[in-house]
JSON list of C-alpha atoms in Angstrom, two decimals:
[
{"chain": "A", "resi": 29, "resn": "UNK", "atom": "CA", "xyz": [-30.74, -9.03, -7.91]},
{"chain": "A", "resi": 30, "resn": "UNK", "atom": "CA", "xyz": [-28.48, -8.22, -4.44]},
{"chain": "A", "resi": 31, "resn": "UNK", "atom": "CA", "xyz": [-25.53, -10.15, -6.17]},
{"chain": "A", "resi": 32, "resn": "UNK", "atom": "CA", "xyz": [-25.49, -8.46, -9.16]},
{"chain": "A", "resi": 33, "resn": "UNK", "atom": "CA", "xyz": [-22.59, -6.64, -10.51]},
{"chain": "A", "resi": 34, "resn": "UNK", "atom": "CA", "xyz": [-23.84, -3.25, -10.34]},
{"chain": "A", "resi": 35, "resn": "UNK", "atom": "CA", "xyz": [-25.01, -3.57, -6.76]},
{"chain": "A", "resi": 36, "resn": "UNK", "atom": "CA", "xyz": [-21.63, -4.77, -5.91]},
{"chain": "A", "resi": 37, "resn": "UNK", "atom": "CA", "xyz": [-19.82, -1.37, -8.10]},
{"chain": "A", "resi": 38, "resn": "UNK", "atom": "CA", "xyz": [-22.35, 0.61, -6.26]},
{"chain": "A", "resi": 39, "resn": "UNK", "atom": "CA", "xyz": [-21.46, -1.20, -2.76]},
{"chain": "A", "resi": 40, "resn": "UNK", "atom": "CA", "xyz": [-17.87, -0.55, -3.32]},
{"chain": "A", "resi": 41, "resn": "UNK", "atom": "CA", "xyz": [-18.67, 3.36, -4.48]},
{"chain": "A", "resi": 42, "resn": "UNK", "atom": "CA", "xyz": [-20.38, 3.60, -1.80]},
{"chain": "A", "resi": 43, "resn": "UNK", "atom": "CA", "xyz": [-18.75, 1.94, 1.15]},
{"chain": "A", "resi": 44, "resn": "UNK", "atom": "CA", "xyz": [-16.01, 4.43, -0.11]},
{"chain": "A", "resi": 45, "resn": "UNK", "atom": "CA", "xyz": [-17.71, 7.71, 0.44]},
{"chain": "A", "resi": 46, "resn": "UNK", "atom": "CA", "xyz": [-19.22, 6.93, 3.45]},
{"chain": "A", "resi": 47, "resn": "UNK", "atom": "CA", "xyz": [-15.43, 6.58, 4.40]},
{"chain": "A", "resi": 48, "resn": "UNK", "atom": "CA", "xyz": [-14.92, 10.05, 2.80]},
{"chain": "A", "resi": 49, "resn": "UNK", "atom": "CA", "xyz": [-17.58, 11.50, 5.06]},
{"chain": "A", "resi": 50, "resn": "UNK", "atom": "CA", "xyz": [-16.51, 10.14, 8.18]},
{"chain": "A", "resi": 51, "resn": "UNK", "atom": "CA", "xyz": [-12.84, 11.04, 7.52]},
{"chain": "A", "resi": 52, "resn": "UNK", "atom": "CA", "xyz": [-14.58, 15.12, 7.29]},
{"chain": "A", "resi": 53, "resn": "UNK", "atom": "CA", "xyz": [-17.02, 14.22, 9.76]},
{"chain": "A", "resi": 54, "resn": "UNK", "atom": "CA", "xyz": [-13.95, 13.79, 12.59]},
{"chain": "A", "resi": 55, "resn": "UNK", "atom": "CA", "xyz": [-11.99, 16.26, 11.04]},
{"chain": "A", "resi": 56, "resn": "UNK", "atom": "CA", "xyz": [-9.59, 13.35, 9.28]},
{"chain": "A", "resi": 57, "resn": "UNK", "atom": "CA", "xyz": [-9.38, 11.77, 11.88]},
{"chain": "A", "resi": 58, "resn": "UNK", "atom": "CA", "xyz": [-6.12, 9.61, 11.56]},
{"chain": "A", "resi": 59, "resn": "UNK", "atom": "CA", "xyz": [-8.75, 5.80, 11.81]},
{"chain": "A", "resi": 60, "resn": "UNK", "atom": "CA", "xyz": [-11.43, 7.76, 9.12]},
{"chain": "A", "resi": 61, "resn": "UNK", "atom": "CA", "xyz": [-9.43, 5.98, 6.48]},
{"chain": "A", "resi": 62, "resn": "UNK", "atom": "CA", "xyz": [-11.72, 5.48, 3.62]},
{"chain": "A", "resi": 63, "resn": "UNK", "atom": "CA", "xyz": [-10.36, 2.28, 2.21]},
{"chain": "A", "resi": 64, "resn": "UNK", "atom": "CA", "xyz": [-10.63, 0.91, 5.63]},
{"chain": "A", "resi": 65, "resn": "UNK", "atom": "CA", "xyz": [-14.73, 1.95, 6.14]},
{"chain": "A", "resi": 66, "resn": "UNK", "atom": "CA", "xyz": [-14.99, 0.39, 2.56]},
{"chain": "A", "resi": 67, "resn": "UNK", "atom": "CA", "xyz": [-13.25, -2.85, 3.10]},
{"chain": "A", "resi": 68, "resn": "UNK", "atom": "CA", "xyz": [-15.48, -2.94, 6.10]},
{"chain": "A", "resi": 69, "resn": "UNK", "atom": "CA", "xyz": [-18.27, -2.27, 4.11]},
{"chain": "A", "resi": 70, "resn": "UNK", "atom": "CA", "xyz": [-17.86, -4.78, 1.45]},
{"chain": "A", "resi": 71, "resn": "UNK", "atom": "CA", "xyz": [-16.46, -7.67, 3.32]},
{"chain": "A", "resi": 72, "resn": "UNK", "atom": "CA", "xyz": [-19.98, -7.73, 5.58]},
{"chain": "A", "resi": 73, "resn": "UNK", "atom": "CA", "xyz": [-21.96, -6.98, 1.89]},
{"chain": "A", "resi": 74, "resn": "UNK", "atom": "CA", "xyz": [-19.96, -9.94, 0.34]},
{"chain": "A", "resi": 75, "resn": "UNK", "atom": "CA", "xyz": [-20.32, -12.62, 3.38]},
{"chain": "A", "resi": 76, "resn": "UNK", "atom": "CA", "xyz": [-24.07, -11.44, 4.13]},
{"chain": "A", "resi": 77, "resn": "UNK", "atom": "CA", "xyz": [-24.75, -12.01, 0.20]},
{"chain": "A", "resi": 78, "resn": "UNK", "atom": "CA", "xyz": [-22.43, -15.11, 0.33]},
{"chain": "A", "resi": 79, "resn": "UNK", "atom": "CA", "xyz": [-21.00, -14.07, -2.35]},
{"chain": "A", "resi": 80, "resn": "UNK", "atom": "CA", "xyz": [-17.62, -15.21, -3.88]},
{"chain": "A", "resi": 81, "resn": "UNK", "atom": "CA", "xyz": [-14.91, -13.09, -4.29]},
{"chain": "A", "resi": 82, "resn": "UNK", "atom": "CA", "xyz": [-14.19, -14.59, -8.29]},
{"chain": "A", "resi": 83, "resn": "UNK", "atom": "CA", "xyz": [-17.31, -12.90, -8.64]},
{"chain": "A", "resi": 84, "resn": "UNK", "atom": "CA", "xyz": [-17.30, -9.66, -6.71]},
{"chain": "A", "resi": 85, "resn": "UNK", "atom": "CA", "xyz": [-13.96, -8.82, -8.65]},
{"chain": "A", "resi": 86, "resn": "UNK", "atom": "CA", "xyz": [-15.39, -9.00, -11.58]},
{"chain": "A", "resi": 87, "resn": "UNK", "atom": "CA", "xyz": [-17.91, -7.37, -10.91]},
{"chain": "A", "resi": 88, "resn": "UNK", "atom": "CA", "xyz": [-15.43, -4.36, -9.50]},
{"chain": "A", "resi": 89, "resn": "UNK", "atom": "CA", "xyz": [-12.85, -4.57, -12.40]},
{"chain": "A", "resi": 90, "resn": "UNK", "atom": "CA", "xyz": [-13.67, -0.97, -13.36]},
{"chain": "A", "resi": 91, "resn": "UNK", "atom": "CA", "xyz": [-13.01, 0.28, -9.96]},
{"chain": "A", "resi": 92, "resn": "UNK", "atom": "CA", "xyz": [-9.65, -1.80, -10.62]},
{"chain": "A", "resi": 93, "resn": "UNK", "atom": "CA", "xyz": [-8.98, -1.02, -13.72]},
{"chain": "A", "resi": 94, "resn": "UNK", "atom": "CA", "xyz": [-8.53, 3.19, -12.70]},
{"chain": "A", "resi": 95, "resn": "UNK", "atom": "CA", "xyz": [-5.96, 2.01, -9.84]},
{"chain": "A", "resi": 96, "resn": "UNK", "atom": "CA", "xyz": [-3.43, 2.08, -12.78]},
{"chain": "A", "resi": 97, "resn": "UNK", "atom": "CA", "xyz": [-4.32, 5.24, -14.26]},
{"chain": "A", "resi": 98, "resn": "UNK", "atom": "CA", "xyz": [-4.59, 7.05, -10.39]},
{"chain": "A", "resi": 99, "resn": "UNK", "atom": "CA", "xyz": [-1.00, 5.88, -9.23]},
{"chain": "A", "resi": 100, "resn": "UNK", "atom": "CA", "xyz": [0.37, 7.29, -12.62]},
{"chain": "A", "resi": 101, "resn": "UNK", "atom": "CA", "xyz": [-1.32, 10.64, -11.62]},
{"chain": "A", "resi": 102, "resn": "UNK", "atom": "CA", "xyz": [0.78, 10.91, -8.24]},
{"chain": "A", "resi": 103, "resn": "UNK", "atom": "CA", "xyz": [3.12, 11.62, -11.03]},
{"chain": "A", "resi": 104, "resn": "UNK", "atom": "CA", "xyz": [2.05, 15.42, -11.27]},
{"chain": "A", "resi": 105, "resn": "UNK", "atom": "CA", "xyz": [2.19, 16.63, -8.21]},
{"chain": "A", "resi": 106, "resn": "UNK", "atom": "CA", "xyz": [6.07, 14.95, -8.08]},
{"chain": "A", "resi": 107, "resn": "UNK", "atom": "CA", "xyz": [6.47, 17.01, -11.40]},
{"chain": "A", "resi": 108, "resn": "UNK", "atom": "CA", "xyz": [5.83, 20.43, -9.59]},
{"chain": "A", "resi": 109, "resn": "UNK", "atom": "CA", "xyz": [8.19, 19.19, -7.17]},
{"chain": "A", "resi": 110, "resn": "UNK", "atom": "CA", "xyz": [11.19, 18.35, -9.43]},
{"chain": "A", "resi": 111, "resn": "UNK", "atom": "CA", "xyz": [13.32, 21.48, -7.89]},
{"chain": "A", "resi": 112, "resn": "UNK", "atom": "CA", "xyz": [13.28, 20.49, -4.57]},
{"chain": "A", "resi": 113, "resn": "UNK", "atom": "CA", "xyz": [15.36, 16.61, -5.97]},
{"chain": "A", "resi": 114, "resn": "UNK", "atom": "CA", "xyz": [18.41, 18.84, -6.07]},
{"chain": "A", "resi": 115, "resn": "UNK", "atom": "CA", "xyz": [20.97, 16.81, -3.98]},
{"chain": "A", "resi": 116, "resn": "UNK", "atom": "CA", "xyz": [18.33, 14.75, -3.32]},
{"chain": "A", "resi": 117, "resn": "UNK", "atom": "CA", "xyz": [18.45, 11.69, -5.32]},
{"chain": "A", "resi": 118, "resn": "UNK", "atom": "CA", "xyz": [21.25, 10.02, -4.20]},
{"chain": "A", "resi": 119, "resn": "UNK", "atom": "CA", "xyz": [20.09, 10.37, 0.02]},
{"chain": "A", "resi": 120, "resn": "UNK", "atom": "CA", "xyz": [16.88, 9.65, -0.95]},
{"chain": "A", "resi": 121, "resn": "UNK", "atom": "CA", "xyz": [17.61, 5.75, -3.38]},
{"chain": "A", "resi": 122, "resn": "UNK", "atom": "CA", "xyz": [20.33, 4.39, -0.78]},
{"chain": "A", "resi": 123, "resn": "UNK", "atom": "CA", "xyz": [17.59, 5.14, 2.06]},
{"chain": "A", "resi": 124, "resn": "UNK", "atom": "CA", "xyz": [15.05, 3.28, -0.49]},
{"chain": "A", "resi": 125, "resn": "UNK", "atom": "CA", "xyz": [17.37, 0.06, -1.00]},
{"chain": "A", "resi": 126, "resn": "UNK", "atom": "CA", "xyz": [18.19, 0.07, 2.34]},
{"chain": "A", "resi": 127, "resn": "UNK", "atom": "CA", "xyz": [14.71, 0.08, 3.79]},
{"chain": "A", "resi": 128, "resn": "UNK", "atom": "CA", "xyz": [13.98, -2.40, 1.23]},
{"chain": "A", "resi": 129, "resn": "UNK", "atom": "CA", "xyz": [16.53, -4.61, 1.77]},
{"chain": "A", "resi": 130, "resn": "UNK", "atom": "CA", "xyz": [15.66, -4.72, 5.76]},
{"chain": "A", "resi": 131, "resn": "UNK", "atom": "CA", "xyz": [12.09, -4.64, 5.00]},
{"chain": "A", "resi": 132, "resn": "UNK", "atom": "CA", "xyz": [11.98, -7.70, 2.95]},
{"chain": "A", "resi": 133, "resn": "UNK", "atom": "CA", "xyz": [14.91, -10.00, 6.05]},
{"chain": "A", "resi": 134, "resn": "UNK", "atom": "CA", "xyz": [13.42, -8.79, 9.28]},
{"chain": "A", "resi": 135, "resn": "UNK", "atom": "CA", "xyz": [9.54, -10.25, 7.71]},
{"chain": "A", "resi": 136, "resn": "UNK", "atom": "CA", "xyz": [11.30, -13.27, 6.25]},
{"chain": "A", "resi": 137, "resn": "UNK", "atom": "CA", "xyz": [13.31, -13.85, 10.20]},
{"chain": "A", "resi": 138, "resn": "UNK", "atom": "CA", "xyz": [10.83, -12.57, 12.50]},
{"chain": "A", "resi": 139, "resn": "UNK", "atom": "CA", "xyz": [8.03, -15.09, 10.49]},
{"chain": "A", "resi": 140, "resn": "UNK", "atom": "CA", "xyz": [11.05, -17.79, 10.59]},
{"chain": "A", "resi": 141, "resn": "UNK", "atom": "CA", "xyz": [11.31, -17.33, 14.09]},
{"chain": "A", "resi": 142, "resn": "UNK", "atom": "CA", "xyz": [8.09, -17.64, 15.15]},
{"chain": "A", "resi": 143, "resn": "UNK", "atom": "CA", "xyz": [7.39, -20.84, 13.25]},
{"chain": "A", "resi": 144, "resn": "UNK", "atom": "CA", "xyz": [6.30, -19.88, 9.90]},
{"chain": "A", "resi": 145, "resn": "UNK", "atom": "CA", "xyz": [6.40, -22.12, 7.39]},
{"chain": "A", "resi": 146, "resn": "UNK", "atom": "CA", "xyz": [8.49, -21.30, 4.00]},
{"chain": "A", "resi": 147, "resn": "UNK", "atom": "CA", "xyz": [5.56, -20.82, 2.24]},
{"chain": "A", "resi": 148, "resn": "UNK", "atom": "CA", "xyz": [4.11, -17.99, 4.56]},
{"chain": "A", "resi": 149, "resn": "UNK", "atom": "CA", "xyz": [7.67, -16.43, 4.62]},
{"chain": "A", "resi": 150, "resn": "UNK", "atom": "CA", "xyz": [7.77, -15.96, 1.44]},
{"chain": "A", "resi": 151, "resn": "UNK", "atom": "CA", "xyz": [4.56, -14.36, 1.24]},
{"chain": "A", "resi": 152, "resn": "UNK", "atom": "CA", "xyz": [5.62, -11.97, 3.61]},
{"chain": "A", "resi": 153, "resn": "UNK", "atom": "CA", "xyz": [9.07, -11.01, 1.79]},
{"chain": "A", "resi": 154, "resn": "UNK", "atom": "CA", "xyz": [7.55, -8.39, -0.47]},
{"chain": "A", "resi": 155, "resn": "UNK", "atom": "CA", "xyz": [4.81, -7.04, 1.67]},
{"chain": "A", "resi": 156, "resn": "UNK", "atom": "CA", "xyz": [6.70, -3.15, 0.90]},
{"chain": "A", "resi": 157, "resn": "UNK", "atom": "CA", "xyz": [5.88, -3.91, -2.12]},
{"chain": "A", "resi": 158, "resn": "UNK", "atom": "CA", "xyz": [2.72, -2.14, -4.18]},
{"chain": "A", "resi": 159, "resn": "UNK", "atom": "CA", "xyz": [-0.43, -5.67, -4.11]},
{"chain": "A", "resi": 160, "resn": "UNK", "atom": "CA", "xyz": [0.38, -6.22, -8.05]},
{"chain": "A", "resi": 161, "resn": "UNK", "atom": "CA", "xyz": [3.63, -5.87, -7.68]},
{"chain": "A", "resi": 162, "resn": "UNK", "atom": "CA", "xyz": [3.31, -8.61, -4.26]},
{"chain": "A", "resi": 163, "resn": "UNK", "atom": "CA", "xyz": [1.54, -10.97, -5.89]},
{"chain": "A", "resi": 164, "resn": "UNK", "atom": "CA", "xyz": [3.48, -11.63, -9.20]},
{"chain": "A", "resi": 165, "resn": "UNK", "atom": "CA", "xyz": [6.74, -12.00, -6.89]},
{"chain": "A", "resi": 166, "resn": "UNK", "atom": "CA", "xyz": [5.14, -14.27, -4.66]},
{"chain": "A", "resi": 167, "resn": "UNK", "atom": "CA", "xyz": [3.60, -15.84, -7.49]},
{"chain": "A", "resi": 168, "resn": "UNK", "atom": "CA", "xyz": [6.84, -16.63, -8.93]},
{"chain": "A", "resi": 169, "resn": "UNK", "atom": "CA", "xyz": [8.22, -17.67, -5.35]},
{"chain": "A", "resi": 170, "resn": "UNK", "atom": "CA", "xyz": [5.62, -19.86, -4.75]},
{"chain": "A", "resi": 171, "resn": "UNK", "atom": "CA", "xyz": [3.65, -18.21, -2.24]},
{"chain": "A", "resi": 172, "resn": "UNK", "atom": "CA", "xyz": [0.29, -17.52, -1.02]},
{"chain": "A", "resi": 173, "resn": "UNK", "atom": "CA", "xyz": [-0.76, -14.65, -4.09]},
{"chain": "A", "resi": 174, "resn": "UNK", "atom": "CA", "xyz": [-4.39, -14.41, -1.64]},
{"chain": "A", "resi": 175, "resn": "UNK", "atom": "CA", "xyz": [-2.87, -14.07, 1.76]},
{"chain": "A", "resi": 176, "resn": "UNK", "atom": "CA", "xyz": [-0.20, -11.41, 0.46]},
{"chain": "A", "resi": 177, "resn": "UNK", "atom": "CA", "xyz": [-2.76, -8.75, -1.40]},
{"chain": "A", "resi": 178, "resn": "UNK", "atom": "CA", "xyz": [-4.35, -9.35, 2.47]},
{"chain": "A", "resi": 179, "resn": "UNK", "atom": "CA", "xyz": [-0.89, -8.87, 3.71]},
{"chain": "A", "resi": 180, "resn": "UNK", "atom": "CA", "xyz": [0.18, -5.27, 1.70]},
{"chain": "A", "resi": 181, "resn": "UNK", "atom": "CA", "xyz": [-3.10, -3.67, 2.07]},
{"chain": "A", "resi": 182, "resn": "UNK", "atom": "CA", "xyz": [-2.91, -3.85, 5.80]},
{"chain": "A", "resi": 183, "resn": "UNK", "atom": "CA", "xyz": [0.19, -2.80, 6.03]},
{"chain": "A", "resi": 184, "resn": "UNK", "atom": "CA", "xyz": [-0.46, -0.02, 3.72]},
{"chain": "A", "resi": 185, "resn": "UNK", "atom": "CA", "xyz": [-3.60, 1.26, 6.27]},
{"chain": "A", "resi": 186, "resn": "UNK", "atom": "CA", "xyz": [-1.59, 0.53, 9.22]},
{"chain": "A", "resi": 187, "resn": "UNK", "atom": "CA", "xyz": [0.94, 2.88, 7.82]},
{"chain": "A", "resi": 188, "resn": "UNK", "atom": "CA", "xyz": [-1.13, 5.80, 7.10]},
{"chain": "A", "resi": 189, "resn": "UNK", "atom": "CA", "xyz": [-2.73, 5.22, 10.53]},
{"chain": "A", "resi": 190, "resn": "UNK", "atom": "CA", "xyz": [-0.05, 5.55, 12.72]},
{"chain": "A", "resi": 191, "resn": "UNK", "atom": "CA", "xyz": [2.70, 6.66, 10.36]},
{"chain": "A", "resi": 192, "resn": "UNK", "atom": "CA", "xyz": [2.87, 10.75, 10.88]},
{"chain": "A", "resi": 193, "resn": "UNK", "atom": "CA", "xyz": [2.26, 10.59, 14.27]},
{"chain": "A", "resi": 194, "resn": "UNK", "atom": "CA", "xyz": [5.24, 8.53, 14.50]},
{"chain": "A", "resi": 195, "resn": "UNK", "atom": "CA", "xyz": [6.93, 10.94, 12.42]},
{"chain": "A", "resi": 196, "resn": "UNK", "atom": "CA", "xyz": [6.40, 13.62, 14.49]},
{"chain": "A", "resi": 197, "resn": "UNK", "atom": "CA", "xyz": [7.05, 11.92, 17.46]},
{"chain": "A", "resi": 198, "resn": "UNK", "atom": "CA", "xyz": [10.59, 11.03, 16.15]},
{"chain": "A", "resi": 199, "resn": "UNK", "atom": "CA", "xyz": [10.96, 14.95, 14.91]},
{"chain": "A", "resi": 200, "resn": "UNK", "atom": "CA", "xyz": [11.59, 14.22, 11.48]},
{"chain": "A", "resi": 201, "resn": "UNK", "atom": "CA", "xyz": [9.93, 17.39, 9.92]},
{"chain": "A", "resi": 202, "resn": "UNK", "atom": "CA", "xyz": [12.10, 17.41, 6.07]},
{"chain": "A", "resi": 203, "resn": "UNK", "atom": "CA", "xyz": [8.45, 17.09, 3.96]},
{"chain": "A", "resi": 204, "resn": "UNK", "atom": "CA", "xyz": [10.62, 15.21, 1.73]},
{"chain": "A", "resi": 205, "resn": "UNK", "atom": "CA", "xyz": [11.39, 12.17, 4.07]},
{"chain": "A", "resi": 206, "resn": "UNK", "atom": "CA", "xyz": [8.60, 12.75, 5.67]},
{"chain": "A", "resi": 207, "resn": "UNK", "atom": "CA", "xyz": [6.60, 11.68, 2.36]},
{"chain": "A", "resi": 208, "resn": "UNK", "atom": "CA", "xyz": [9.49, 8.95, 1.46]},
{"chain": "A", "resi": 209, "resn": "UNK", "atom": "CA", "xyz": [8.39, 7.62, 4.67]},
{"chain": "A", "resi": 210, "resn": "UNK", "atom": "CA", "xyz": [5.10, 6.96, 4.33]},
{"chain": "A", "resi": 211, "resn": "UNK", "atom": "CA", "xyz": [5.56, 5.92, 0.42]},
{"chain": "A", "resi": 212, "resn": "UNK", "atom": "CA", "xyz": [8.11, 3.37, 0.91]},
{"chain": "A", "resi": 213, "resn": "UNK", "atom": "CA", "xyz": [6.06, 1.82, 3.58]},
{"chain": "A", "resi": 214, "resn": "UNK", "atom": "CA", "xyz": [2.01, 2.63, 3.17]},
{"chain": "A", "resi": 215, "resn": "UNK", "atom": "CA", "xyz": [1.57, 2.30, -0.79]},
{"chain": "A", "resi": 216, "resn": "UNK", "atom": "CA", "xyz": [-1.18, 4.12, -2.44]},
{"chain": "A", "resi": 217, "resn": "UNK", "atom": "CA", "xyz": [-2.93, 4.56, 0.95]},
{"chain": "A", "resi": 218, "resn": "UNK", "atom": "CA", "xyz": [-0.04, 6.49, 2.60]},
{"chain": "A", "resi": 219, "resn": "UNK", "atom": "CA", "xyz": [0.73, 8.06, 0.06]},
{"chain": "A", "resi": 220, "resn": "UNK", "atom": "CA", "xyz": [-3.77, 9.59, -0.46]},
{"chain": "A", "resi": 221, "resn": "UNK", "atom": "CA", "xyz": [-2.82, 10.80, 3.37]},
{"chain": "A", "resi": 222, "resn": "UNK", "atom": "CA", "xyz": [0.16, 13.17, 2.37]},
{"chain": "A", "resi": 223, "resn": "UNK", "atom": "CA", "xyz": [-1.25, 13.87, -0.73]},
{"chain": "A", "resi": 224, "resn": "UNK", "atom": "CA", "xyz": [-3.86, 15.55, 1.29]},
{"chain": "A", "resi": 225, "resn": "UNK", "atom": "CA", "xyz": [-2.20, 16.90, 4.32]},
{"chain": "A", "resi": 226, "resn": "UNK", "atom": "CA", "xyz": [1.36, 18.26, 1.69]},
{"chain": "A", "resi": 227, "resn": "UNK", "atom": "CA", "xyz": [1.46, 18.32, -1.73]},
{"chain": "A", "resi": 228, "resn": "UNK", "atom": "CA", "xyz": [5.61, 17.87, -1.39]},
{"chain": "A", "resi": 229, "resn": "UNK", "atom": "CA", "xyz": [4.60, 15.25, 1.36]},
{"chain": "A", "resi": 230, "resn": "UNK", "atom": "CA", "xyz": [2.59, 13.61, -1.25]},
{"chain": "A", "resi": 231, "resn": "UNK", "atom": "CA", "xyz": [4.79, 13.79, -4.28]},
{"chain": "A", "resi": 232, "resn": "UNK", "atom": "CA", "xyz": [6.94, 12.31, -3.06]},
{"chain": "A", "resi": 233, "resn": "UNK", "atom": "CA", "xyz": [5.39, 9.33, -1.09]},
{"chain": "A", "resi": 234, "resn": "UNK", "atom": "CA", "xyz": [4.08, 8.82, -4.82]},
{"chain": "A", "resi": 235, "resn": "UNK", "atom": "CA", "xyz": [7.40, 8.27, -6.08]},
{"chain": "A", "resi": 236, "resn": "UNK", "atom": "CA", "xyz": [8.98, 6.31, -3.09]},
{"chain": "A", "resi": 237, "resn": "UNK", "atom": "CA", "xyz": [6.09, 4.12, -3.67]},
{"chain": "A", "resi": 238, "resn": "UNK", "atom": "CA", "xyz": [7.45, 3.18, -7.20]},
{"chain": "A", "resi": 239, "resn": "UNK", "atom": "CA", "xyz": [10.74, 3.22, -6.61]},
{"chain": "A", "resi": 240, "resn": "UNK", "atom": "CA", "xyz": [10.02, 0.41, -3.39]},
{"chain": "A", "resi": 241, "resn": "UNK", "atom": "CA", "xyz": [7.99, -1.28, -5.34]},
{"chain": "A", "resi": 242, "resn": "UNK", "atom": "CA", "xyz": [10.58, -1.92, -8.27]},
{"chain": "A", "resi": 243, "resn": "UNK", "atom": "CA", "xyz": [13.43, -2.46, -5.90]},
{"chain": "A", "resi": 244, "resn": "UNK", "atom": "CA", "xyz": [11.39, -4.90, -3.91]},
{"chain": "A", "resi": 245, "resn": "UNK", "atom": "CA", "xyz": [10.19, -6.90, -7.25]},
{"chain": "A", "resi": 246, "resn": "UNK", "atom": "CA", "xyz": [14.07, -6.64, -8.00]},
{"chain": "A", "resi": 247, "resn": "UNK", "atom": "CA", "xyz": [15.81, -7.30, -4.48]},
{"chain": "A", "resi": 248, "resn": "UNK", "atom": "CA", "xyz": [13.25, -10.21, -3.11]},
{"chain": "A", "resi": 249, "resn": "UNK", "atom": "CA", "xyz": [14.28, -13.48, -5.56]},
{"chain": "A", "resi": 250, "resn": "UNK", "atom": "CA", "xyz": [17.66, -11.99, -4.82]},
{"chain": "A", "resi": 251, "resn": "UNK", "atom": "CA", "xyz": [17.51, -11.98, -1.23]},
{"chain": "A", "resi": 252, "resn": "UNK", "atom": "CA", "xyz": [15.34, -15.24, -1.46]},
{"chain": "A", "resi": 253, "resn": "UNK", "atom": "CA", "xyz": [18.88, -17.55, -2.85]},
{"chain": "A", "resi": 254, "resn": "UNK", "atom": "CA", "xyz": [20.66, -16.65, 0.59]},
{"chain": "A", "resi": 255, "resn": "UNK", "atom": "CA", "xyz": [17.32, -16.78, 3.12]},
{"chain": "A", "resi": 256, "resn": "UNK", "atom": "CA", "xyz": [15.26, -19.78, 2.15]}
]
């Protein structure tokens, strides 16, 4: 009974709701990320119950399915901000392409300098993309697909925690630039946080998330010819 799909689904939703409650109770503290709390709750539960990840994934397929529509829904606030795209498209695309190139190259070179093997280097290369895109790219490259999911989710959480404070420290006030930076680095977790803080930041974070995933999926195979 404890391992039934219904129980596993309940634990997932309950973990996320607990994270939202903690975030509210702490006044939106940076560390109180619902995704982080949900991971801790679910990770502990499936370890204690000795549930195989494949079984857990199957039980929560309904939640995973709605990630697609939720991502598409980020286009709604962007549509409301279309007037703010004027004169910003070219700088935005240049910044995202350069950011993606930097992310890919530095990840590979740092991993290589630290003694990581080629498979791990390939796994780290698409970390700036969303998890589904990163997994597809790593599969094509011959990296470690389950591990890239850990990297992308972890980077998304870390970025959501420290990103806004870092942007404030650097005196970056333009809401479009703040949203682009968070979406390009922190994916859905970062976009979600920025949307709570400001609609413009959230809209541009969602746009950056989608464009960075597309750009990364195109650049990684090309840069791999040089890097590996």
